[in-house]
PDB file of C-alpha atoms in Angstrom:
ATOM      1  CA  UNK A 821      18.331 -18.265  36.390  1.00 49.00           C
ATOM      2  CA  UNK A 822      20.294 -21.398  35.548  1.00 50.00           C
ATOM      3  CA  UNK A 823      22.408 -22.604  38.428  1.00 48.00           C
ATOM      4  CA  UNK A 824      26.000 -23.140  37.395  1.00 43.00           C
ATOM      5  CA  UNK A 825      26.628 -26.728  38.303  1.00 48.00           C
ATOM      6  CA  UNK A 826      25.891 -30.206  36.962  1.00 48.00           C
ATOM      7  CA  UNK A 827      25.994 -33.776  38.279  1.00 50.00           C
ATOM      8  CA  UNK A 828      26.867 -36.912  36.375  1.00 48.00           C
ATOM      9  CA  UNK A 829      24.918 -40.117  37.009  1.00 48.00           C
ATOM     10  CA  UNK A 830      26.462 -43.500  37.771  1.00 47.00           C
ATOM     11  CA  UNK A 831      26.383 -44.547  34.109  1.00 55.00           C
ATOM     12  CA  UNK A 832      28.585 -41.504  33.372  1.00 68.00           C
ATOM     13  CA  UNK A 833      26.509 -40.729  30.300  1.00 79.00           C
ATOM     14  CA  UNK A 834      23.895 -38.428  31.797  1.00 83.00           C
ATOM     15  CA  UNK A 835      24.295 -34.891  33.020  1.00 81.00           C
ATOM     16  CA  UNK A 836      21.795 -33.363  35.444  1.00 81.00           C
ATOM     17  CA  UNK A 837      21.408 -29.679  36.151  1.00 77.00           C
ATOM     18  CA  UNK A 838      19.134 -27.477  38.185  1.00 80.00           C
ATOM     19  CA  UNK A 839      17.541 -24.349  36.831  1.00 75.00           C
ATOM     20  CA  UNK A 840      15.671 -21.711  38.769  1.00 72.00           C
ATOM     21  CA  UNK A 841      13.249 -19.547  36.842  1.00 66.00           C
ATOM     22  CA  UNK A 842      11.207 -16.714  38.246  1.00 58.00           C
ATOM     23  CA  UNK A 843       8.502 -14.387  37.041  1.00 49.00           C
ATOM     24  CA  UNK A 844       4.777 -14.479  36.465  1.00 41.00           C
ATOM     25  CA  UNK A 845       3.632 -17.049  33.934  1.00 38.00           C
ATOM     26  CA  UNK A 846       7.091 -18.524  33.460  1.00 37.00           C
ATOM     27  CA  UNK A 847       6.621 -22.246  32.856  1.00 35.00           C
ATOM     28  CA  UNK A 848       9.490 -22.945  30.481  1.00 33.00           C
ATOM     29  CA  UNK A 849      12.835 -24.666  30.836  1.00 34.00           C
ATOM     30  CA  UNK A 850      16.298 -23.557  29.687  1.00 39.00           C
ATOM     31  CA  UNK A 851      15.799 -25.254  26.333  1.00 37.00           C
ATOM     32  CA  UNK A 852      12.492 -23.503  25.790  1.00 35.00           C
ATOM     33  CA  UNK A 853      10.316 -26.594  26.268  1.00 35.00           C
ATOM     34  CA  UNK A 854       7.185 -26.650  28.412  1.00 35.00           C
ATOM     35  CA  UNK A 855       7.564 -28.240  31.821  1.00 34.00           C
ATOM     36  CA  UNK A 856       6.185 -31.687  32.466  1.00 35.00           C
ATOM     37  CA  UNK A 857       2.627 -32.258  33.635  1.00 37.00           C
ATOM     38  CA  UNK A 858       3.852 -32.983  37.121  1.00 40.00           C
ATOM     39  CA  UNK A 859       5.433 -29.547  37.527  1.00 41.00           C
ATOM     40  CA  UNK A 860       3.404 -26.986  39.399  1.00 42.00           C
ATOM     41  CA  UNK A 861       2.141 -24.034  37.400  1.00 43.00           C
ATOM     42  CA  UNK A 862       2.953 -20.533  38.630  1.00 44.00           C
ATOM     43  CA  UNK A 863       0.307 -18.518  40.380  1.00 48.00           C
ATOM     44  CA  UNK A 864      -1.179 -16.163  37.802  1.00 46.00           C
ATOM     45  CA  UNK A 865      -1.486 -13.378  40.349  1.00 47.00           C
ATOM     46  CA  UNK A 866       1.997 -13.247  41.802  1.00 51.00           C
ATOM     47  CA  UNK A 867       5.609 -13.804  40.899  1.00 55.00           C
ATOM     48  CA  UNK A 868       7.273 -16.951  42.230  1.00 66.00           C
ATOM     49  CA  UNK A 869      10.377 -19.036  41.754  1.00 73.00           C
ATOM     50  CA  UNK A 870      10.236 -22.358  39.921  1.00 82.00           C
ATOM     51  CA  UNK A 871      12.991 -24.956  40.224  1.00 84.00           C
ATOM     52  CA  UNK A 872      13.553 -27.588  37.541  1.00 83.00           C
ATOM     53  CA  UNK A 873      15.755 -30.673  37.597  1.00 83.00           C
ATOM     54  CA  UNK A 874      16.768 -31.556  34.043  1.00 82.00           C
ATOM     55  CA  UNK A 875      18.828 -34.315  32.487  1.00 85.00           C
ATOM     56  CA  UNK A 876      20.248 -35.186  29.082  1.00 87.00           C
ATOM     57  CA  UNK A 877      22.661 -37.803  27.728  1.00 88.00           C
ATOM     58  CA  UNK A 878      26.227 -36.629  27.324  1.00 89.00           C
ATOM     59  CA  UNK A 879      26.656 -38.953  24.354  1.00 90.00           C
ATOM     60  CA  UNK A 880      23.560 -40.105  22.435  1.00 91.00           C
ATOM     61  CA  UNK A 881      25.608 -42.394  20.187  1.00 92.00           C
ATOM     62  CA  UNK A 882      25.383 -45.570  22.330  1.00 91.00           C
ATOM     63  CA  UNK A 883      21.635 -45.041  22.820  1.00 92.00           C
ATOM     64  CA  UNK A 884      21.009 -44.674  19.084  1.00 93.00           C
ATOM     65  CA  UNK A 885      23.143 -47.739  18.283  1.00 92.00           C
ATOM     66  CA  UNK A 886      21.137 -49.893  20.679  1.00 91.00           C
ATOM     67  CA  UNK A 887      17.647 -48.505  20.132  1.00 92.00           C
ATOM     68  CA  UNK A 888      17.693 -47.467  16.474  1.00 93.00           C
ATOM     69  CA  UNK A 889      20.530 -48.479  14.182  1.00 92.00           C
ATOM     70  CA  UNK A 890      20.672 -52.091  15.392  1.00 91.00           C
ATOM     71  CA  UNK A 891      16.974 -52.517  14.574  1.00 92.00           C
ATOM     72  CA  UNK A 892      17.101 -51.134  11.018  1.00 91.00           C
ATOM     73  CA  UNK A 893      18.219 -52.888   7.880  1.00 89.00           C
ATOM     74  CA  UNK A 894      18.872 -49.601   6.124  1.00 91.00           C
ATOM     75  CA  UNK A 895      18.625 -45.888   6.876  1.00 90.00           C
ATOM     76  CA  UNK A 896      19.239 -42.915   4.591  1.00 91.00           C
ATOM     77  CA  UNK A 897      20.172 -39.624   6.252  1.00 90.00           C
ATOM     78  CA  UNK A 898      20.258 -36.421   4.208  1.00 89.00           C
ATOM     79  CA  UNK A 899      21.047 -32.836   5.129  1.00 87.00           C
ATOM     80  CA  UNK A 900      22.307 -29.629   3.546  1.00 85.00           C
ATOM     81  CA  UNK A 901      24.623 -28.664   6.412  1.00 87.00           C
ATOM     82  CA  UNK A 902      26.030 -31.661   8.319  1.00 87.00           C
ATOM     83  CA  UNK A 903      29.347 -32.088   6.495  1.00 91.00           C
ATOM     84  CA  UNK A 904      32.302 -30.496   8.296  1.00 94.00           C
ATOM     85  CA  UNK A 905      35.463 -29.946   6.272  1.00 91.00           C
ATOM     86  CA  UNK A 906      33.959 -32.015   3.470  1.00 89.00           C
ATOM     87  CA  UNK A 907      33.381 -35.124   5.629  1.00 90.00           C
ATOM     88  CA  UNK A 908      30.952 -36.675   8.114  1.00 92.00           C
ATOM     89  CA  UNK A 909      33.270 -37.827  10.907  1.00 92.00           C
ATOM     90  CA  UNK A 910      31.717 -35.460  13.451  1.00 93.00           C
ATOM     91  CA  UNK A 911      28.082 -36.403  12.830  1.00 92.00           C
ATOM     92  CA  UNK A 912      28.961 -40.121  12.591  1.00 92.00           C
ATOM     93  CA  UNK A 913      30.515 -39.977  16.048  1.00 91.00           C
ATOM     94  CA  UNK A 914      27.655 -37.930  17.522  1.00 92.00           C
ATOM     95  CA  UNK A 915      25.010 -40.309  16.139  1.00 93.00           C
ATOM     96  CA  UNK A 916      26.896 -43.500  17.020  1.00 92.00           C
ATOM     97  CA  UNK A 917      27.168 -44.717  13.416  1.00 91.00           C
ATOM     98  CA  UNK A 918      30.026 -47.193  13.119  1.00 84.00           C
ATOM     99  CA  UNK A 919      29.692 -47.932   9.399  1.00 84.00           C
ATOM    100  CA  UNK A 920      28.139 -45.792   6.699  1.00 87.00           C
ATOM    101  CA  UNK A 921      28.517 -44.983   3.038  1.00 90.00           C
ATOM    102  CA  UNK A 922      28.920 -41.250   2.599  1.00 91.00           C
ATOM    103  CA  UNK A 923      28.579 -38.781  -0.237  1.00 91.00           C
ATOM    104  CA  UNK A 924      28.674 -35.002  -0.564  1.00 89.00           C
ATOM    105  CA  UNK A 925      26.720 -34.036  -3.663  1.00 88.00           C
ATOM    106  CA  UNK A 926      27.259 -30.775  -5.573  1.00 87.00           C
ATOM    107  CA  UNK A 927      24.663 -28.063  -5.053  1.00 89.00           C
ATOM    108  CA  UNK A 928      22.457 -26.851  -7.882  1.00 89.00           C
ATOM    109  CA  UNK A 929      23.091 -23.293  -6.660  1.00 91.00           C
ATOM    110  CA  UNK A 930      25.922 -21.282  -8.220  1.00 93.00           C
ATOM    111  CA  UNK A 931      27.259 -19.988  -4.924  1.00 93.00           C
ATOM    112  CA  UNK A 932      30.314 -18.290  -6.437  1.00 94.00           C
ATOM    113  CA  UNK A 933      28.172 -16.009  -8.581  1.00 93.00           C
ATOM    114  CA  UNK A 934      25.120 -15.745  -6.314  1.00 95.00           C
ATOM    115  CA  UNK A 935      26.778 -14.898  -2.977  1.00 96.00           C
ATOM    116  CA  UNK A 936      29.631 -12.716  -1.763  1.00 97.00           C
ATOM    117  CA  UNK A 937      31.172 -13.560   1.628  1.00 98.00           C
ATOM    118  CA  UNK A 938      32.707 -10.565   3.399  1.00 98.00           C
ATOM    119  CA  UNK A 939      34.843 -10.640   6.574  1.00 98.00           C
ATOM    120  CA  UNK A 940      36.130  -7.262   7.870  1.00 97.00           C
ATOM    121  CA  UNK A 941      39.801  -7.733   8.800  1.00 96.00           C
ATOM    122  CA  UNK A 942      40.009  -4.497  10.809  1.00 96.00           C
ATOM    123  CA  UNK A 943      37.360  -5.029  13.501  1.00 97.00           C
ATOM    124  CA  UNK A 944      38.487  -5.704  17.104  1.00 96.00           C
ATOM    125  CA  UNK A 945      38.373  -9.194  18.549  1.00 95.00           C
ATOM    126  CA  UNK A 946      34.763 -10.119  19.357  1.00 95.00           C
ATOM    127  CA  UNK A 947      35.748 -10.795  22.978  1.00 92.00           C
ATOM    128  CA  UNK A 948      36.951  -7.222  23.632  1.00 95.00           C
ATOM    129  CA  UNK A 949      34.821  -4.309  24.940  1.00 93.00           C
ATOM    130  CA  UNK A 950      35.585  -2.312  21.773  1.00 96.00           C
ATOM    131  CA  UNK A 951      33.901  -4.797  19.444  1.00 97.00           C
ATOM    132  CA  UNK A 952      30.238  -3.857  19.880  1.00 97.00           C
ATOM    133  CA  UNK A 953      30.558  -0.180  18.942  1.00 97.00           C
ATOM    134  CA  UNK A 954      32.753  -0.936  15.933  1.00 97.00           C
ATOM    135  CA  UNK A 955      30.452  -3.763  14.843  1.00 97.00           C
ATOM    136  CA  UNK A 956      27.394  -1.505  15.025  1.00 97.00           C
ATOM    137  CA  UNK A 957      29.094   1.085  12.824  1.00 97.00           C
ATOM    138  CA  UNK A 958      30.134  -1.535  10.264  1.00 98.00           C
ATOM    139  CA  UNK A 959      26.608  -2.986  10.213  1.00 98.00           C
ATOM    140  CA  UNK A 960      25.257   0.519   9.515  1.00 97.00           C
ATOM    141  CA  UNK A 961      27.674   0.933   6.587  1.00 97.00           C
ATOM    142  CA  UNK A 962      26.763  -2.448   5.146  1.00 98.00           C
ATOM    143  CA  UNK A 963      23.022  -1.869   5.432  1.00 97.00           C
ATOM    144  CA  UNK A 964      23.378   1.419   3.603  1.00 97.00           C
ATOM    145  CA  UNK A 965      25.047  -0.454   0.738  1.00 96.00           C
ATOM    146  CA  UNK A 966      22.419  -3.207   0.660  1.00 97.00           C
ATOM    147  CA  UNK A 967      19.542  -0.757   1.228  1.00 96.00           C
ATOM    148  CA  UNK A 968      18.398  -2.772   4.212  1.00 96.00           C
ATOM    149  CA  UNK A 969      16.841  -6.073   3.078  1.00 97.00           C
ATOM    150  CA  UNK A 970      18.807  -7.955   5.721  1.00 96.00           C
ATOM    151  CA  UNK A 971      18.845 -10.411   8.580  1.00 97.00           C
ATOM    152  CA  UNK A 972      21.295  -9.418  11.322  1.00 97.00           C
ATOM    153  CA  UNK A 973      21.798 -12.566  13.399  1.00 97.00           C
ATOM    154  CA  UNK A 974      23.369 -12.731  16.843  1.00 97.00           C
ATOM    155  CA  UNK A 975      24.671 -15.386  19.205  1.00 94.00           C
ATOM    156  CA  UNK A 976      23.136 -13.680  22.257  1.00 94.00           C
ATOM    157  CA  UNK A 977      20.117 -11.554  23.162  1.00 94.00           C
ATOM    158  CA  UNK A 978      22.341  -9.052  24.974  1.00 95.00           C
ATOM    159  CA  UNK A 979      24.415  -8.373  21.864  1.00 96.00           C
ATOM    160  CA  UNK A 980      21.296  -8.169  19.692  1.00 97.00           C
ATOM    161  CA  UNK A 981      19.623  -5.623  21.963  1.00 97.00           C
ATOM    162  CA  UNK A 982      22.802  -3.576  22.375  1.00 97.00           C
ATOM    163  CA  UNK A 983      23.435  -3.185  18.644  1.00 97.00           C
ATOM    164  CA  UNK A 984      19.730  -2.704  17.876  1.00 97.00           C
ATOM    165  CA  UNK A 985      19.590   0.189  20.344  1.00 97.00           C
ATOM    166  CA  UNK A 986      22.805   1.697  18.965  1.00 97.00           C
ATOM    167  CA  UNK A 987      21.315   1.732  15.448  1.00 97.00           C
ATOM    168  CA  UNK A 988      17.891   3.096  16.400  1.00 94.00           C
ATOM    169  CA  UNK A 989      17.597   6.459  14.693  1.00 90.00           C
ATOM    170  CA  UNK A 990      20.784   5.809  12.715  1.00 93.00           C
ATOM    171  CA  UNK A 991      19.142   3.743   9.969  1.00 94.00           C
ATOM    172  CA  UNK A 992      16.574   4.975   7.481  1.00 94.00           C
ATOM    173  CA  UNK A 993      15.180   1.459   7.079  1.00 97.00           C
ATOM    174  CA  UNK A 994      12.401  -0.239   9.081  1.00 97.00           C
ATOM    175  CA  UNK A 995      13.927  -2.177  11.986  1.00 97.00           C
ATOM    176  CA  UNK A 996      12.329  -5.342  13.362  1.00 97.00           C
ATOM    177  CA  UNK A 997      13.529  -7.189  16.461  1.00 97.00           C
ATOM    178  CA  UNK A 998      12.980 -10.700  17.723  1.00 96.00           C
ATOM    179  CA  UNK A 999      10.865 -10.587  20.871  1.00 94.00           C
ATOM    180  CA  UNK A1000       8.824  -7.565  19.836  1.00 95.00           C
ATOM    181  CA  UNK A1001       6.300  -9.835  18.067  1.00 95.00           C
ATOM    182  CA  UNK A1002       5.797 -13.573  17.451  1.00 94.00           C
ATOM    183  CA  UNK A1003       8.244 -15.157  15.010  1.00 94.00           C
ATOM    184  CA  UNK A1004       5.635 -15.751  12.294  1.00 94.00           C
ATOM    185  CA  UNK A1005       4.396 -12.168  12.551  1.00 95.00           C
ATOM    186  CA  UNK A1006       7.939 -10.807  12.279  1.00 95.00           C
ATOM    187  CA  UNK A1007       8.613 -12.887   9.174  1.00 95.00           C
ATOM    188  CA  UNK A1008       5.370 -11.768   7.540  1.00 95.00           C
ATOM    189  CA  UNK A1009       6.164  -8.140   8.311  1.00 96.00           C
ATOM    190  CA  UNK A1010       9.702  -8.556   6.981  1.00 96.00           C
ATOM    191  CA  UNK A1011       8.436 -10.045   3.709  1.00 95.00           C
ATOM    192  CA  UNK A1012       5.891  -7.261   3.236  1.00 95.00           C
ATOM    193  CA  UNK A1013       8.032  -4.280   4.302  1.00 96.00           C
ATOM    194  CA  UNK A1014      10.415  -2.870   1.670  1.00 95.00           C
ATOM    195  CA  UNK A1015      14.043  -2.563   2.836  1.00 96.00           C
ATOM    196  CA  UNK A1016      13.307  -4.017   6.283  1.00 97.00           C
ATOM    197  CA  UNK A1017      16.075  -5.174   8.627  1.00 97.00           C
ATOM    198  CA  UNK A1018      15.394  -7.988  11.102  1.00 97.00           C
ATOM    199  CA  UNK A1019      17.555  -8.338  14.222  1.00 98.00           C
ATOM    200  CA  UNK A1020      17.308 -11.862  15.629  1.00 96.00           C
ATOM    201  CA  UNK A1021      19.003 -14.684  17.534  1.00 94.00           C
ATOM    202  CA  UNK A1022      19.152 -18.492  17.376  1.00 87.00           C
ATOM    203  CA  UNK A1023      15.569 -19.311  16.345  1.00 88.00           C
ATOM    204  CA  UNK A1024      16.068 -17.455  13.050  1.00 93.00           C
ATOM    205  CA  UNK A1025      19.295 -19.272  12.141  1.00 90.00           C
ATOM    206  CA  UNK A1026      17.384 -22.235  10.681  1.00 86.00           C
ATOM    207  CA  UNK A1027      13.985 -23.166   9.284  1.00 83.00           C
ATOM    208  CA  UNK A1028      13.374 -19.664   7.845  1.00 88.00           C
ATOM    209  CA  UNK A1029      12.728 -19.221   4.125  1.00 89.00           C
ATOM    210  CA  UNK A1030      12.615 -15.756   2.523  1.00 91.00           C
ATOM    211  CA  UNK A1031      13.236 -15.861  -1.215  1.00 91.00           C
ATOM    212  CA  UNK A1032      13.931 -12.981  -3.571  1.00 91.00           C
ATOM    213  CA  UNK A1033      15.471  -9.534  -3.236  1.00 93.00           C
ATOM    214  CA  UNK A1034      13.629  -8.815   0.010  1.00 93.00           C
ATOM    215  CA  UNK A1035      16.429 -10.740   1.765  1.00 95.00           C
ATOM    216  CA  UNK A1036      19.695  -9.695   0.118  1.00 96.00           C
ATOM    217  CA  UNK A1037      22.058  -9.738   3.101  1.00 96.00           C
ATOM    218  CA  UNK A1038      22.746 -11.923   6.142  1.00 97.00           C
ATOM    219  CA  UNK A1039      25.080 -10.519   8.797  1.00 97.00           C
ATOM    220  CA  UNK A1040      26.324 -12.713  11.666  1.00 97.00           C
ATOM    221  CA  UNK A1041      28.044 -11.117  14.630  1.00 97.00           C
ATOM    222  CA  UNK A1042      30.469 -13.849  15.653  1.00 97.00           C
ATOM    223  CA  UNK A1043      31.421 -17.493  15.243  1.00 97.00           C
ATOM    224  CA  UNK A1044      28.566 -19.394  16.947  1.00 96.00           C
ATOM    225  CA  UNK A1045      30.466 -21.378  19.549  1.00 96.00           C
ATOM    226  CA  UNK A1046      28.240 -22.843  22.248  1.00 93.00           C
ATOM    227  CA  UNK A1047      28.450 -21.175  25.661  1.00 90.00           C
ATOM    228  CA  UNK A1048      31.161 -23.174  27.510  1.00 89.00           C
ATOM    229  CA  UNK A1049      29.446 -22.746  30.888  1.00 87.00           C
ATOM    230  CA  UNK A1050      26.276 -24.477  29.664  1.00 88.00           C
ATOM    231  CA  UNK A1051      26.031 -27.689  31.751  1.00 88.00           C
ATOM    232  CA  UNK A1052      25.540 -29.969  28.729  1.00 89.00           C
ATOM    233  CA  UNK A1053      28.381 -28.395  26.760  1.00 92.00           C
ATOM    234  CA  UNK A1054      30.671 -28.490  29.801  1.00 92.00           C
ATOM    235  CA  UNK A1055      29.872 -32.159  30.462  1.00 91.00           C
ATOM    236  CA  UNK A1056      30.498 -33.169  26.847  1.00 92.00           C
ATOM    237  CA  UNK A1057      33.784 -31.263  26.766  1.00 94.00           C
ATOM    238  CA  UNK A1058      34.861 -32.933  30.003  1.00 92.00           C
ATOM    239  CA  UNK A1059      33.949 -36.405  28.706  1.00 91.00           C
ATOM    240  CA  UNK A1060      35.858 -35.991  25.434  1.00 93.00           C
ATOM    241  CA  UNK A1061      38.950 -34.591  27.145  1.00 93.00           C
ATOM    242  CA  UNK A1062      38.830 -37.368  29.771  1.00 92.00           C
ATOM    243  CA  UNK A1063      38.930 -39.956  26.983  1.00 92.00           C
ATOM    244  CA  UNK A1064      42.094 -38.391  25.606  1.00 95.00           C
ATOM    245  CA  UNK A1065      40.390 -36.409  22.840  1.00 95.00           C
ATOM    246  CA  UNK A1066      40.450 -32.742  21.982  1.00 95.00           C
ATOM    247  CA  UNK A1067      36.979 -31.398  22.722  1.00 95.00           C
ATOM    248  CA  UNK A1068      37.583 -28.072  21.025  1.00 96.00           C
ATOM    249  CA  UNK A1069      38.374 -29.565  17.619  1.00 95.00           C
ATOM    250  CA  UNK A1070      36.238 -32.701  17.948  1.00 95.00           C
ATOM    251  CA  UNK A1071      33.077 -31.089  19.344  1.00 96.00           C
ATOM    252  CA  UNK A1072      33.054 -27.312  19.746  1.00 96.00           C
ATOM    253  CA  UNK A1073      34.429 -26.353  16.332  1.00 97.00           C
ATOM    254  CA  UNK A1074      32.321 -28.833  14.280  1.00 96.00           C
ATOM    255  CA  UNK A1075      29.173 -27.847  16.167  1.00 95.00           C
ATOM    256  CA  UNK A1076      29.851 -24.157  15.475  1.00 96.00           C
ATOM    257  CA  UNK A1077      30.592 -24.910  11.806  1.00 96.00           C
ATOM    258  CA  UNK A1078      27.175 -26.505  11.348  1.00 95.00           C
ATOM    259  CA  UNK A1079      25.430 -23.611  13.084  1.00 95.00           C
ATOM    260  CA  UNK A1080      27.246 -21.063  10.905  1.00 96.00           C
ATOM    261  CA  UNK A1081      26.285 -22.957   7.754  1.00 94.00           C
ATOM    262  CA  UNK A1082      22.658 -22.975   8.879  1.00 93.00           C
ATOM    263  CA  UNK A1083      22.722 -19.229   9.516  1.00 93.00           C
ATOM    264  CA  UNK A1084      24.273 -18.432   6.146  1.00 94.00           C
ATOM    265  CA  UNK A1085      21.802 -20.822   4.531  1.00 91.00           C
ATOM    266  CA  UNK A1086      19.034 -18.245   5.047  1.00 92.00           C
ATOM    267  CA  UNK A1087      20.335 -16.228   2.077  1.00 93.00           C
ATOM    268  CA  UNK A1088      20.441 -18.396  -1.045  1.00 91.00           C
ATOM    269  CA  UNK A1089      17.068 -20.169  -1.196  1.00 90.00           C
ATOM    270  CA  UNK A1090      16.516 -20.341  -4.968  1.00 91.00           C
ATOM    271  CA  UNK A1091      18.409 -20.226  -8.254  1.00 91.00           C
ATOM    272  CA  UNK A1092      17.574 -16.551  -8.585  1.00 92.00           C
ATOM    273  CA  UNK A1093      18.621 -15.339  -5.129  1.00 92.00           C
ATOM    274  CA  UNK A1094      21.685 -13.135  -4.876  1.00 95.00           C
ATOM    275  CA  UNK A1095      23.232 -11.365  -1.934  1.00 96.00           C
ATOM    276  CA  UNK A1096      25.857 -10.681   0.688  1.00 97.00           C
ATOM    277  CA  UNK A1097      27.006 -12.828   3.611  1.00 97.00           C
ATOM    278  CA  UNK A1098      28.924 -11.115   6.408  1.00 98.00           C
ATOM    279  CA  UNK A1099      30.768 -12.533   9.394  1.00 98.00           C
ATOM    280  CA  UNK A1100      31.998  -9.761  11.693  1.00 98.00           C
ATOM    281  CA  UNK A1101      34.289 -12.173  13.557  1.00 97.00           C
ATOM    282  CA  UNK A1102      37.682 -12.115  11.837  1.00 97.00           C
ATOM    283  CA  UNK A1103      39.026 -14.966  13.944  1.00 97.00           C
ATOM    284  CA  UNK A1104      37.973 -17.023  10.933  1.00 97.00           C
ATOM    285  CA  UNK A1105      40.930 -15.393   9.123  1.00 96.00           C
ATOM    286  CA  UNK A1106      43.418 -15.327  11.984  1.00 95.00           C
ATOM    287  CA  UNK A1107      43.006 -18.556  13.955  1.00 96.00           C
ATOM    288  CA  UNK A1108      44.078 -22.049  12.982  1.00 95.00           C
ATOM    289  CA  UNK A1109      40.533 -23.378  13.372  1.00 96.00           C
ATOM    290  CA  UNK A1110      39.228 -20.723  10.990  1.00 97.00           C
ATOM    291  CA  UNK A1111      40.322 -22.874   8.061  1.00 96.00           C
ATOM    292  CA  UNK A1112      37.862 -25.575   9.152  1.00 96.00           C
ATOM    293  CA  UNK A1113      35.016 -23.065   8.888  1.00 96.00           C
ATOM    294  CA  UNK A1114      36.122 -21.777   5.489  1.00 96.00           C
ATOM    295  CA  UNK A1115      36.620 -25.276   4.082  1.00 95.00           C
ATOM    296  CA  UNK A1116      33.148 -26.280   5.294  1.00 95.00           C
ATOM    297  CA  UNK A1117      31.278 -23.394   3.675  1.00 95.00           C
ATOM    298  CA  UNK A1118      30.030 -23.438   0.078  1.00 93.00           C
ATOM    299  CA  UNK A1119      32.269 -21.903  -2.555  1.00 93.00           C
ATOM    300  CA  UNK A1120      31.145 -18.318  -2.046  1.00 95.00           C
ATOM    301  CA  UNK A1121      33.112 -15.514  -3.646  1.00 96.00           C
ATOM    302  CA  UNK A1122      35.178 -14.111  -0.753  1.00 97.00           C
ATOM    303  CA  UNK A1123      36.494 -10.656   0.089  1.00 97.00           C
ATOM    304  CA  UNK A1124      37.837  -8.523   2.936  1.00 97.00           C
ATOM    305  CA  UNK A1125      37.373  -5.279   0.962  1.00 97.00           C
ATOM    306  CA  UNK A1126      34.303  -3.058   1.357  1.00 96.00           C
ATOM    307  CA  UNK A1127      34.826  -1.734  -2.171  1.00 96.00           C
ATOM    308  CA  UNK A1128      34.176  -5.223  -3.521  1.00 97.00           C
ATOM    309  CA  UNK A1129      30.917  -5.289  -1.521  1.00 97.00           C
ATOM    310  CA  UNK A1130      29.899  -1.956  -3.078  1.00 96.00           C
ATOM    311  CA  UNK A1131      30.760  -3.205  -6.592  1.00 95.00           C
ATOM    312  CA  UNK A1132      28.800  -6.423  -6.021  1.00 94.00           C
ATOM    313  CA  UNK A1133      25.587  -4.503  -5.352  1.00 93.00           C
ATOM    314  CA  UNK A1134      26.298  -1.897  -8.001  1.00 86.00           C
ATOM    315  CA  UNK A1135      26.594  -4.652 -10.600  1.00 78.00           C
ATOM    316  CA  UNK A1136      23.390  -6.266  -9.391  1.00 58.00           C
ATOM    317  CA  UNK A1137      21.289  -3.139  -9.830  1.00 57.00           C
TER     318      UNK A1137
END
């Protein structure tokens, strides 16, 4: 259990928080990293509580300027996902880069012909109790069209487990779930199992490469905003707002944009890949900040019509 409070140090650039974790063999922190050598290991024969004091910089920019950029004559940074709205203002600020030459190069993928991006305009708001049941039904309809062959990615374990359980027995395709086996074993099974569907959370949003028709659909449940009660997120929001900024548009939206791009990036991995991208969160169509997400994504063909989804797969057969 993570305790819901944080403390700022005297330099006002470090946030501390306390986390309490219980259970046999539990020797991991909130971020999933092993505890330090000085931390006591749990008794293998009984359950006990472990308390961790953790700290992280609120703003790493000043540290990087002093310890890295000032000591280099030249550095070249490349990435497929770090531009937000066609520019690098967000990542420049986060990394403390005061001067840089920037360029966004065209992709060698033909996103408009290789990928269809579907957003259902009729689903309830993701924050309402009605969303989960409606989302599960829409996922079932989409997977029937794609004949499985999909990643269904979630922003929380609770949502993943809820929708997975709702679809058990409703789908004719093999269903895999993060947590039921190691990540590498799940990926191997997905690659080798025709029409498989993998339900997963954050660790599958990046660094996963499945090429070919075996992965023909990526469904994401909602816009991946960071949890506002997380101590690090809360401290960064507070610091930006205290300096007269707008933390939502300067930090929370750009961070979510990059995460969404990474999740969608699981689909098109080669010149021959083709498939469907789905975001079940129609705030991207209805909210002012949704335009930032759309402008940051590759030039996918876009639709809000299920008939277009059906035609896309019919034409690909």
